[in-house]
Amino acid sequence: MSDTQLQLARALELPSRQAMLERNISVQDFWHNNRSLLANAWQEWDLSELENTVIPDETLVDATLRDAVTAAWAEPTQEYQVRDLWQQVSADVYQCQFFEPKRLDDLRNFLDKAADAKIPLRPPYGIALNRHGAMLDQRSQGYLASPSFQAFYLDLMNKYMRPMARMLFPEVTGFDTQTFGFSIQYQAGLDTSLRLHTDASAATLNININKPDEEFTGSEVDFYDSNTGKVNRLSFKPGMAMIHRGNVAHAAQPITSGSRSNLVLWLYGEGGRVPQQLNTNAELDLRMRYSTPTAKYDQYAPF
């Protein structure tokens, strides 16, 4: 009997962490040559391994936010219900309860099962703090290609992130046709900090997925306010999200105990294009805000 696609994928020898961080050409070849095999393996894994697992879907989203977004899609004039949930916490940075804390067990259990699937996953390039990290978007090599997870991921992007980014940062419209995402975990004793940087995105949504009983200290996020020159230090709680323009400089402080797990989602235009000028007064027809771009996915991935 011939091996299944899942068995063949599990038999692959994953490139070393060092080779991946160095972007060795052999690593690129590994992911390219095995792309179809890995996609088929994840599809097989979905069918065979998830019978008794809660599949992530939008019921993980905080009920108040979910109802407000659903109402805005049905009638965009109701968008004020969504806007009222986002609190500005720094210049061009907003905060909101995004996931139901009591449902984070379901999401984390799914991701833990995926991590234990023994199907090769690529951690984020260019990020030292990438333990337990995975690429989430189909344009990324070695991404989490589970069809169940991809349906959830695209729903987060299309139904939630894009219209909210357009609402808070109108100039991103047209620079939000492409998606990108990764997961990351900061661990005390292993990770130090993430230096001040900006993102190659039009908008970034950073969602904490710590379970309510997973406490940590440190790992605050510093946001630099270019208008005042001050740094605002913010902390995550389970299920909380921060959304900001990609060009807002930010850094992560060292984590001193426990671990912090997050999903990081980006929007940008074709070929990595982002707005060159801010236009806080840009007007956009509300119904345009609640629409999904027809542009095809390109093959550009920031890293």
PDB file of N, CA and C in Angstrom, residues 71-172:
ATOM      1  N   ALA A  71     -24.260  43.613  11.817  1.00  0.00           N
ATOM      2  CA  ALA A  71     -25.264  44.640  11.544  1.00  0.00           C
ATOM      3  C   ALA A  71     -24.754  45.642  10.510  1.00  0.00           C
ATOM      4  N   ALA A  72     -23.460  45.991  10.583  1.00  0.00           N
ATOM      5  CA  ALA A  72     -22.896  46.957   9.631  1.00  0.00           C
ATOM      6  C   ALA A  72     -22.833  46.383   8.223  1.00  0.00           C
ATOM      7  N   TRP A  73     -22.557  45.101   8.096  1.00  0.00           N
ATOM      8  CA  TRP A  73     -22.557  44.474   6.771  1.00  0.00           C
ATOM      9  C   TRP A  73     -23.975  44.476   6.182  1.00  0.00           C
ATOM     10  N   ALA A  74     -24.974  44.286   7.039  1.00  0.00           N
ATOM     11  CA  ALA A  74     -26.360  44.287   6.558  1.00  0.00           C
ATOM     12  C   ALA A  74     -26.847  45.696   6.242  1.00  0.00           C
ATOM     13  N   GLU A  75     -26.424  46.665   7.055  1.00  0.00           N
ATOM     14  CA  GLU A  75     -26.813  48.063   6.869  1.00  0.00           C
ATOM     15  C   GLU A  75     -25.660  48.950   7.330  1.00  0.00           C
ATOM     16  N   PRO A  76     -24.813  49.407   6.380  1.00  0.00           N
ATOM     17  CA  PRO A  76     -23.599  50.144   6.738  1.00  0.00           C
ATOM     18  C   PRO A  76     -23.812  51.386   7.595  1.00  0.00           C
ATOM     19  N   THR A  77     -25.011  51.971   7.587  1.00  0.00           N
ATOM     20  CA  THR A  77     -25.240  53.130   8.444  1.00  0.00           C
ATOM     21  C   THR A  77     -25.177  52.758   9.930  1.00  0.00           C
ATOM     22  N   GLN A  78     -25.187  51.487  10.225  1.00  0.00           N
ATOM     23  CA  GLN A  78     -25.073  51.017  11.613  1.00  0.00           C
ATOM     24  C   GLN A  78     -23.615  50.889  12.058  1.00  0.00           C
ATOM     25  N   GLU A  79     -22.682  51.369  11.224  1.00  0.00           N
ATOM     26  CA  GLU A  79     -21.264  51.218  11.517  1.00  0.00           C
ATOM     27  C   GLU A  79     -20.862  51.872  12.837  1.00  0.00           C
ATOM     28  N   TYR A  80     -21.602  52.867  13.288  1.00  0.00           N
ATOM     29  CA  TYR A  80     -21.254  53.543  14.540  1.00  0.00           C
ATOM     30  C   TYR A  80     -21.170  52.552  15.702  1.00  0.00           C
ATOM     31  N   GLN A  81     -21.919  51.449  15.617  1.00  0.00           N
ATOM     32  CA  GLN A  81     -21.863  50.439  16.670  1.00  0.00           C
ATOM     33  C   GLN A  81     -20.483  49.788  16.734  1.00  0.00           C
ATOM     34  N   VAL A  82     -19.846  49.644  15.571  1.00  0.00           N
ATOM     35  CA  VAL A  82     -18.494  49.083  15.515  1.00  0.00           C
ATOM     36  C   VAL A  82     -17.493  50.114  16.026  1.00  0.00           C
ATOM     37  N   ARG A  83     -17.614  51.340  15.537  1.00  0.00           N
ATOM     38  CA  ARG A  83     -16.653  52.384  15.914  1.00  0.00           C
ATOM     39  C   ARG A  83     -16.655  52.603  17.431  1.00  0.00           C
ATOM     40  N   ASP A  84     -17.817  52.531  18.041  1.00  0.00           N
ATOM     41  CA  ASP A  84     -17.909  52.790  19.477  1.00  0.00           C
ATOM     42  C   ASP A  84     -17.142  51.758  20.305  1.00  0.00           C
ATOM     43  N   LEU A  85     -16.837  50.614  19.729  1.00  0.00           N
ATOM     44  CA  LEU A  85     -16.141  49.565  20.473  1.00  0.00           C
ATOM     45  C   LEU A  85     -14.628  49.752  20.469  1.00  0.00           C
ATOM     46  N   TRP A  86     -14.119  50.589  19.562  1.00  0.00           N
ATOM     47  CA  TRP A  86     -12.680  50.792  19.458  1.00  0.00           C
ATOM     48  C   TRP A  86     -12.272  52.047  20.230  1.00  0.00           C
ATOM     49  N   GLN A  87     -11.374  51.889  21.177  1.00  0.00           N
ATOM     50  CA  GLN A  87     -10.881  52.994  21.986  1.00  0.00           C
ATOM     51  C   GLN A  87      -9.499  53.398  21.509  1.00  0.00           C
ATOM     52  N   GLN A  88      -9.307  54.691  21.221  1.00  0.00           N
ATOM     53  CA  GLN A  88      -7.979  55.158  20.822  1.00  0.00           C
ATOM     54  C   GLN A  88      -7.078  55.200  22.052  1.00  0.00           C
ATOM     55  N   VAL A  89      -5.937  54.507  21.960  1.00  0.00           N
ATOM     56  CA  VAL A  89      -5.033  54.397  23.106  1.00  0.00           C
ATOM     57  C   VAL A  89      -3.677  55.042  22.839  1.00  0.00           C
ATOM     58  N   SER A  90      -3.419  55.427  21.600  1.00  0.00           N
ATOM     59  CA  SER A  90      -2.219  56.154  21.210  1.00  0.00           C
ATOM     60  C   SER A  90      -2.499  56.722  19.826  1.00  0.00           C
ATOM     61  N   ALA A  91      -1.617  57.565  19.319  1.00  0.00           N
ATOM     62  CA  ALA A  91      -1.828  58.128  17.992  1.00  0.00           C
ATOM     63  C   ALA A  91      -1.885  57.009  16.956  1.00  0.00           C
ATOM     64  N   ASP A  92      -3.010  56.925  16.239  1.00  0.00           N
ATOM     65  CA  ASP A  92      -3.208  55.927  15.185  1.00  0.00           C
ATOM     66  C   ASP A  92      -3.196  54.500  15.710  1.00  0.00           C
ATOM     67  N   VAL A  93      -3.540  54.313  16.974  1.00  0.00           N
ATOM     68  CA  VAL A  93      -3.615  52.987  17.582  1.00  0.00           C
ATOM     69  C   VAL A  93      -4.940  52.876  18.333  1.00  0.00           C
ATOM     70  N   TYR A  94      -5.684  51.796  18.067  1.00  0.00           N
ATOM     71  CA  TYR A  94      -6.973  51.573  18.707  1.00  0.00           C
ATOM     72  C   TYR A  94      -6.999  50.180  19.333  1.00  0.00           C
ATOM     73  N   GLN A  95      -7.834  50.040  20.357  1.00  0.00           N
ATOM     74  CA  GLN A  95      -7.888  48.806  21.123  1.00  0.00           C
ATOM     75  C   GLN A  95      -9.341  48.370  21.295  1.00  0.00           C
ATOM     76  N   CYS A  96      -9.558  47.045  21.267  1.00  0.00           N
ATOM     77  CA  CYS A  96     -10.920  46.512  21.367  1.00  0.00           C
ATOM     78  C   CYS A  96     -10.860  45.059  21.828  1.00  0.00           C
ATOM     79  N   GLN A  97     -11.908  44.618  22.526  1.00  0.00           N
ATOM     80  CA  GLN A  97     -12.020  43.188  22.838  1.00  0.00           C
ATOM     81  C   GLN A  97     -12.432  42.485  21.554  1.00  0.00           C
ATOM     82  N   PHE A  98     -11.600  41.555  21.082  1.00  0.00           N
ATOM     83  CA  PHE A  98     -11.851  40.934  19.777  1.00  0.00           C
ATOM     84  C   PHE A  98     -12.365  39.502  19.911  1.00  0.00           C
ATOM     85  N   PHE A  99     -11.693  38.675  20.677  1.00  0.00           N
ATOM     86  CA  PHE A  99     -12.136  37.300  20.895  1.00  0.00           C
ATOM     87  C   PHE A  99     -12.764  37.156  22.281  1.00  0.00           C
ATOM     88  N   GLU A 100     -13.715  36.228  22.388  1.00  0.00           N
ATOM     89  CA  GLU A 100     -14.285  35.872  23.679  1.00  0.00           C
ATOM     90  C   GLU A 100     -13.226  35.123  24.482  1.00  0.00           C
ATOM     91  N   PRO A 101     -12.788  35.631  25.635  1.00  0.00           N
ATOM     92  CA  PRO A 101     -11.750  34.934  26.405  1.00  0.00           C
ATOM     93  C   PRO A 101     -12.091  33.477  26.701  1.00  0.00           C
ATOM     94  N   LYS A 102     -13.352  33.193  27.004  1.00  0.00           N
ATOM     95  CA  LYS A 102     -13.729  31.822  27.356  1.00  0.00           C
ATOM     96  C   LYS A 102     -13.673  30.869  26.167  1.00  0.00           C
ATOM     97  N   ARG A 103     -13.579  31.405  24.953  1.00  0.00           N
ATOM     98  CA  ARG A 103     -13.501  30.557  23.759  1.00  0.00           C
ATOM     99  C   ARG A 103     -12.070  30.363  23.261  1.00  0.00           C
ATOM    100  N   LEU A 104     -11.110  31.030  23.906  1.00  0.00           N
ATOM    101  CA  LEU A 104      -9.735  30.934  23.434  1.00  0.00           C
ATOM    102  C   LEU A 104      -9.158  29.535  23.612  1.00  0.00           C
ATOM    103  N   ASP A 105      -9.698  28.765  24.567  1.00  0.00           N
ATOM    104  CA  ASP A 105      -9.295  27.362  24.701  1.00  0.00           C
ATOM    105  C   ASP A 105      -9.498  26.618  23.386  1.00  0.00           C
ATOM    106  N   ASP A 106     -10.624  26.873  22.723  1.00  0.00           N
ATOM    107  CA  ASP A 106     -10.926  26.175  21.469  1.00  0.00           C
ATOM    108  C   ASP A 106      -9.918  26.535  20.378  1.00  0.00           C
ATOM    109  N   LEU A 107      -9.609  27.832  20.267  1.00  0.00           N
ATOM    110  CA  LEU A 107      -8.650  28.258  19.246  1.00  0.00           C
ATOM    111  C   LEU A 107      -7.260  27.706  19.539  1.00  0.00           C
ATOM    112  N   ARG A 108      -6.831  27.810  20.780  1.00  0.00           N
ATOM    113  CA  ARG A 108      -5.493  27.339  21.133  1.00  0.00           C
ATOM    114  C   ARG A 108      -5.383  25.823  21.000  1.00  0.00           C
ATOM    115  N   ASN A 109      -6.442  25.109  21.365  1.00  0.00           N
ATOM    116  CA  ASN A 109      -6.409  23.653  21.208  1.00  0.00           C
ATOM    117  C   ASN A 109      -6.256  23.270  19.736  1.00  0.00           C
ATOM    118  N   PHE A 110      -6.946  24.000  18.857  1.00  0.00           N
ATOM    119  CA  PHE A 110      -6.816  23.730  17.424  1.00  0.00           C
ATOM    120  C   PHE A 110      -5.389  23.997  16.968  1.00  0.00           C
ATOM    121  N   LEU A 111      -4.840  25.138  17.359  1.00  0.00           N
ATOM    122  CA  LEU A 111      -3.481  25.486  16.940  1.00  0.00           C
ATOM    123  C   LEU A 111      -2.455  24.524  17.530  1.00  0.00           C
ATOM    124  N   ASP A 112      -2.682  24.057  18.762  1.00  0.00           N
ATOM    125  CA  ASP A 112      -1.778  23.073  19.358  1.00  0.00           C
ATOM    126  C   ASP A 112      -1.812  21.769  18.574  1.00  0.00           C
ATOM    127  N   LYS A 113      -3.011  21.352  18.160  1.00  0.00           N
ATOM    128  CA  LYS A 113      -3.118  20.137  17.363  1.00  0.00           C
ATOM    129  C   LYS A 113      -2.406  20.295  16.021  1.00  0.00           C
ATOM    130  N   ALA A 114      -2.534  21.480  15.425  1.00  0.00           N
ATOM    131  CA  ALA A 114      -1.848  21.728  14.162  1.00  0.00           C
ATOM    132  C   ALA A 114      -0.337  21.684  14.354  1.00  0.00           C
ATOM    133  N   ALA A 115       0.144  22.251  15.465  1.00  0.00           N
ATOM    134  CA  ALA A 115       1.587  22.238  15.741  1.00  0.00           C
ATOM    135  C   ALA A 115       2.095  20.818  15.963  1.00  0.00           C
ATOM    136  N   ASP A 116       1.218  19.957  16.487  1.00  0.00           N
ATOM    137  CA  ASP A 116       1.598  18.566  16.754  1.00  0.00           C
ATOM    138  C   ASP A 116       1.335  17.642  15.573  1.00  0.00           C
ATOM    139  N   ALA A 117       0.885  18.193  14.448  1.00  0.00           N
ATOM    140  CA  ALA A 117       0.515  17.367  13.295  1.00  0.00           C
ATOM    141  C   ALA A 117       1.717  16.741  12.608  1.00  0.00           C
ATOM    142  N   LYS A 118       2.906  17.270  12.916  1.00  0.00           N
ATOM    143  CA  LYS A 118       4.155  16.792  12.307  1.00  0.00           C
ATOM    144  C   LYS A 118       4.205  17.047  10.809  1.00  0.00           C
ATOM    145  N   ILE A 119       3.396  18.013  10.350  1.00  0.00           N
ATOM    146  CA  ILE A 119       3.488  18.513   8.983  1.00  0.00           C
ATOM    147  C   ILE A 119       4.374  19.756   9.033  1.00  0.00           C
ATOM    148  N   PRO A 120       5.413  19.838   8.210  1.00  0.00           N
ATOM    149  CA  PRO A 120       6.312  20.995   8.286  1.00  0.00           C
ATOM    150  C   PRO A 120       5.578  22.325   8.168  1.00  0.00           C
ATOM    151  N   LEU A 121       5.897  23.237   9.070  1.00  0.00           N
ATOM    152  CA  LEU A 121       5.376  24.603   9.055  1.00  0.00           C
ATOM    153  C   LEU A 121       6.558  25.558   9.074  1.00  0.00           C
ATOM    154  N   ARG A 122       6.450  26.652   8.347  1.00  0.00           N
ATOM    155  CA  ARG A 122       7.538  27.626   8.338  1.00  0.00           C
ATOM    156  C   ARG A 122       7.279  28.708   9.366  1.00  0.00           C
ATOM    157  N   PRO A 123       8.229  28.959  10.267  1.00  0.00           N
ATOM    158  CA  PRO A 123       8.088  30.085  11.191  1.00  0.00           C
ATOM    159  C   PRO A 123       8.351  31.390  10.451  1.00  0.00           C
ATOM    160  N   PRO A 124       7.939  32.517  11.021  1.00  0.00           N
ATOM    161  CA  PRO A 124       8.160  33.806  10.350  1.00  0.00           C
ATOM    162  C   PRO A 124       9.639  34.110  10.137  1.00  0.00           C
ATOM    163  N   TYR A 125       9.996  34.455   8.918  1.00  0.00           N
ATOM    164  CA  TYR A 125      11.358  34.906   8.633  1.00  0.00           C
ATOM    165  C   TYR A 125      11.588  36.274   9.251  1.00  0.00           C
ATOM    166  N   GLY A 126      12.835  36.557   9.593  1.00  0.00           N
ATOM    167  CA  GLY A 126      13.194  37.900  10.004  1.00  0.00           C
ATOM    168  C   GLY A 126      12.766  38.259  11.401  1.00  0.00           C
ATOM    169  N   ILE A 127      12.133  37.308  12.116  1.00  0.00           N
ATOM    170  CA  ILE A 127      11.698  37.570  13.482  1.00  0.00           C
ATOM    171  C   ILE A 127      12.397  36.572  14.388  1.00  0.00           C
ATOM    172  N   ALA A 128      13.211  37.075  15.296  1.00  0.00           N
ATOM    173  CA  ALA A 128      13.932  36.182  16.198  1.00  0.00           C
ATOM    174  C   ALA A 128      12.975  35.465  17.138  1.00  0.00           C
ATOM    175  N   LEU A 129      11.849  36.146  17.463  1.00  0.00           N
ATOM    176  CA  LEU A 129      10.912  35.594  18.435  1.00  0.00           C
ATOM    177  C   LEU A 129       9.874  34.735  17.724  1.00  0.00           C
ATOM    178  N   ASN A 130      10.308  33.637  17.121  1.00  0.00           N
ATOM    179  CA  ASN A 130       9.374  32.898  16.279  1.00  0.00           C
ATOM    180  C   ASN A 130       9.090  31.488  16.776  1.00  0.00           C
ATOM    181  N   ARG A 131       9.423  31.170  18.028  1.00  0.00           N
ATOM    182  CA  ARG A 131       9.106  29.838  18.528  1.00  0.00           C
ATOM    183  C   ARG A 131       7.581  29.670  18.558  1.00  0.00           C
ATOM    184  N   HIS A 132       7.110  28.518  18.124  1.00  0.00           N
ATOM    185  CA  HIS A 132       5.676  28.226  18.033  1.00  0.00           C
ATOM    186  C   HIS A 132       4.991  29.124  17.007  1.00  0.00           C
ATOM    187  N   GLY A 133       5.749  29.808  16.168  1.00  0.00           N
ATOM    188  CA  GLY A 133       5.152  30.670  15.164  1.00  0.00           C
ATOM    189  C   GLY A 133       4.865  29.914  13.883  1.00  0.00           C
ATOM    190  N   ALA A 134       3.893  30.404  13.124  1.00  0.00           N
ATOM    191  CA  ALA A 134       3.549  29.794  11.834  1.00  0.00           C
ATOM    192  C   ALA A 134       3.056  30.878  10.896  1.00  0.00           C
ATOM    193  N   MET A 135       3.280  30.682   9.604  1.00  0.00           N
ATOM    194  CA  MET A 135       2.711  31.556   8.605  1.00  0.00           C
ATOM    195  C   MET A 135       1.261  31.137   8.381  1.00  0.00           C
ATOM    196  N   LEU A 136       0.383  32.108   8.190  1.00  0.00           N
ATOM    197  CA  LEU A 136      -1.047  31.826   8.130  1.00  0.00           C
ATOM    198  C   LEU A 136      -1.665  32.040   6.757  1.00  0.00           C
ATOM    199  N   ASP A 137      -0.977  32.761   5.873  1.00  0.00           N
ATOM    200  CA  ASP A 137      -1.572  33.169   4.606  1.00  0.00           C
ATOM    201  C   ASP A 137      -1.111  32.266   3.474  1.00  0.00           C
ATOM    202  N   GLN A 138      -1.992  32.001   2.532  1.00  0.00           N
ATOM    203  CA  GLN A 138      -1.705  31.055   1.454  1.00  0.00           C
ATOM    204  C   GLN A 138      -0.588  31.518   0.521  1.00  0.00           C
ATOM    205  N   ARG A 139      -0.261  32.807   0.517  1.00  0.00           N
ATOM    206  CA  ARG A 139       0.839  33.273  -0.319  1.00  0.00           C
ATOM    207  C   ARG A 139       2.198  32.977   0.318  1.00  0.00           C
ATOM    208  N   SER A 140       2.211  32.565   1.582  1.00  0.00           N
ATOM    209  CA  SER A 140       3.456  32.293   2.284  1.00  0.00           C
ATOM    210  C   SER A 140       3.863  30.834   2.125  1.00  0.00           C
ATOM    211  N   GLN A 141       5.141  30.599   1.920  1.00  0.00           N
ATOM    212  CA  GLN A 141       5.636  29.236   1.869  1.00  0.00           C
ATOM    213  C   GLN A 141       5.484  28.573   3.233  1.00  0.00           C
ATOM    214  N   GLY A 142       5.122  27.286   3.222  1.00  0.00           N
ATOM    215  CA  GLY A 142       5.026  26.537   4.459  1.00  0.00           C
ATOM    216  C   GLY A 142       3.944  27.028   5.391  1.00  0.00           C
ATOM    217  N   TYR A 143       2.838  27.556   4.828  1.00  0.00           N
ATOM    218  CA  TYR A 143       1.780  28.131   5.664  1.00  0.00           C
ATOM    219  C   TYR A 143       0.869  27.047   6.241  1.00  0.00           C
ATOM    220  N   LEU A 144       0.059  27.436   7.216  1.00  0.00           N
ATOM    221  CA  LEU A 144      -0.895  26.521   7.841  1.00  0.00           C
ATOM    222  C   LEU A 144      -2.071  26.349   6.883  1.00  0.00           C
ATOM    223  N   ALA A 145      -1.986  25.326   6.042  1.00  0.00           N
ATOM    224  CA  ALA A 145      -2.916  25.168   4.928  1.00  0.00           C
ATOM    225  C   ALA A 145      -4.140  24.333   5.278  1.00  0.00           C
ATOM    226  N   SER A 146      -4.407  24.126   6.551  1.00  0.00           N
ATOM    227  CA  SER A 146      -5.631  23.444   6.958  1.00  0.00           C
ATOM    228  C   SER A 146      -6.835  24.184   6.385  1.00  0.00           C
ATOM    229  N   PRO A 147      -7.670  23.533   5.568  1.00  0.00           N
ATOM    230  CA  PRO A 147      -8.838  24.227   5.007  1.00  0.00           C
ATOM    231  C   PRO A 147      -9.743  24.813   6.084  1.00  0.00           C
ATOM    232  N   SER A 148      -9.874  24.119   7.206  1.00  0.00           N
ATOM    233  CA  SER A 148     -10.718  24.633   8.293  1.00  0.00           C
ATOM    234  C   SER A 148     -10.156  25.939   8.832  1.00  0.00           C
ATOM    235  N   PHE A 149      -8.848  25.987   9.050  1.00  0.00           N
ATOM    236  CA  PHE A 149      -8.255  27.214   9.576  1.00  0.00           C
ATOM    237  C   PHE A 149      -8.294  28.321   8.534  1.00  0.00           C
ATOM    238  N   GLN A 150      -8.053  27.996   7.274  1.00  0.00           N
ATOM    239  CA  GLN A 150      -8.054  29.018   6.238  1.00  0.00           C
ATOM    240  C   GLN A 150      -9.412  29.688   6.097  1.00  0.00           C
ATOM    241  N   ALA A 151     -10.494  28.940   6.258  1.00  0.00           N
ATOM    242  CA  ALA A 151     -11.827  29.542   6.192  1.00  0.00           C
ATOM    243  C   ALA A 151     -12.004  30.547   7.329  1.00  0.00           C
ATOM    244  N   PHE A 152     -11.526  30.205   8.509  1.00  0.00           N
ATOM    245  CA  PHE A 152     -11.593  31.097   9.672  1.00  0.00           C
ATOM    246  C   PHE A 152     -10.724  32.329   9.453  1.00  0.00           C
ATOM    247  N   TYR A 153      -9.500  32.123   8.987  1.00  0.00           N
ATOM    248  CA  TYR A 153      -8.556  33.213   8.761  1.00  0.00           C
ATOM    249  C   TYR A 153      -9.106  34.221   7.746  1.00  0.00           C
ATOM    250  N   LEU A 154      -9.648  33.740   6.635  1.00  0.00           N
ATOM    251  CA  LEU A 154     -10.162  34.636   5.606  1.00  0.00           C
ATOM    252  C   LEU A 154     -11.397  35.383   6.092  1.00  0.00           C
ATOM    253  N   ASP A 155     -12.191  34.749   6.949  1.00  0.00           N
ATOM    254  CA  ASP A 155     -13.348  35.430   7.522  1.00  0.00           C
ATOM    255  C   ASP A 155     -12.886  36.585   8.414  1.00  0.00           C
ATOM    256  N   LEU A 156     -11.836  36.348   9.204  1.00  0.00           N
ATOM    257  CA  LEU A 156     -11.299  37.427  10.036  1.00  0.00           C
ATOM    258  C   LEU A 156     -10.845  38.594   9.170  1.00  0.00           C
ATOM    259  N   MET A 157     -10.170  38.277   8.076  1.00  0.00           N
ATOM    260  CA  MET A 157      -9.638  39.318   7.198  1.00  0.00           C
ATOM    261  C   MET A 157     -10.750  40.066   6.463  1.00  0.00           C
ATOM    262  N   ASN A 158     -11.641  39.325   5.829  1.00  0.00           N
ATOM    263  CA  ASN A 158     -12.615  39.931   4.924  1.00  0.00           C
ATOM    264  C   ASN A 158     -13.809  40.554   5.641  1.00  0.00           C
ATOM    265  N   LYS A 159     -14.332  39.871   6.636  1.00  0.00           N
ATOM    266  CA  LYS A 159     -15.523  40.383   7.309  1.00  0.00           C
ATOM    267  C   LYS A 159     -15.178  41.384   8.399  1.00  0.00           C
ATOM    268  N   TYR A 160     -14.027  41.179   9.063  1.00  0.00           N
ATOM    269  CA  TYR A 160     -13.719  41.994  10.231  1.00  0.00           C
ATOM    270  C   TYR A 160     -12.600  43.006   9.982  1.00  0.00           C
ATOM    271  N   MET A 161     -11.406  42.538   9.680  1.00  0.00           N
ATOM    272  CA  MET A 161     -10.279  43.462   9.679  1.00  0.00           C
ATOM    273  C   MET A 161     -10.389  44.547   8.617  1.00  0.00           C
ATOM    274  N   ARG A 162     -10.702  44.165   7.375  1.00  0.00           N
ATOM    275  CA  ARG A 162     -10.665  45.154   6.297  1.00  0.00           C
ATOM    276  C   ARG A 162     -11.658  46.298   6.513  1.00  0.00           C
ATOM    277  N   PRO A 163     -12.948  46.031   6.773  1.00  0.00           N
ATOM    278  CA  PRO A 163     -13.848  47.182   6.973  1.00  0.00           C
ATOM    279  C   PRO A 163     -13.497  48.017   8.195  1.00  0.00           C
ATOM    280  N   MET A 164     -12.965  47.384   9.243  1.00  0.00           N
ATOM    281  CA  MET A 164     -12.589  48.169  10.427  1.00  0.00           C
ATOM    282  C   MET A 164     -11.360  49.027  10.154  1.00  0.00           C
ATOM    283  N   ALA A 165     -10.408  48.493   9.384  1.00  0.00           N
ATOM    284  CA  ALA A 165      -9.247  49.297   9.005  1.00  0.00           C
ATOM    285  C   ALA A 165      -9.672  50.473   8.127  1.00  0.00           C
ATOM    286  N   ARG A 166     -10.599  50.238   7.199  1.00  0.00           N
ATOM    287  CA  ARG A 166     -11.091  51.320   6.345  1.00  0.00           C
ATOM    288  C   ARG A 166     -11.841  52.365   7.161  1.00  0.00           C
ATOM    289  N   MET A 167     -12.544  51.928   8.180  1.00  0.00           N
ATOM    290  CA  MET A 167     -13.294  52.840   9.043  1.00  0.00           C
ATOM    291  C   MET A 167     -12.351  53.756   9.825  1.00  0.00           C
ATOM    292  N   LEU A 168     -11.291  53.180  10.407  1.00  0.00           N
ATOM    293  CA  LEU A 168     -10.393  53.942  11.261  1.00  0.00           C
ATOM    294  C   LEU A 168      -9.305  54.675  10.483  1.00  0.00           C
ATOM    295  N   PHE A 169      -8.894  54.089   9.347  1.00  0.00           N
ATOM    296  CA  PHE A 169      -7.807  54.655   8.538  1.00  0.00           C
ATOM    297  C   PHE A 169      -8.265  54.676   7.072  1.00  0.00           C
ATOM    298  N   PRO A 170      -9.096  55.638   6.678  1.00  0.00           N
ATOM    299  CA  PRO A 170      -9.732  55.616   5.353  1.00  0.00           C
ATOM    300  C   PRO A 170      -8.761  55.495   4.191  1.00  0.00           C
ATOM    301  N   GLU A 171      -7.541  56.026   4.347  1.00  0.00           N
ATOM    302  CA  GLU A 171      -6.597  56.032   3.219  1.00  0.00           C
ATOM    303  C   GLU A 171      -6.082  54.643   2.858  1.00  0.00           C
ATOM    304  N   VAL A 172      -6.347  53.633   3.698  1.00  0.00           N
ATOM    305  CA  VAL A 172      -5.863  52.287   3.355  1.00  0.00           C
ATOM    306  C   VAL A 172      -6.701  51.664   2.243  1.00  0.00           C
TER     307      VAL A 172
END
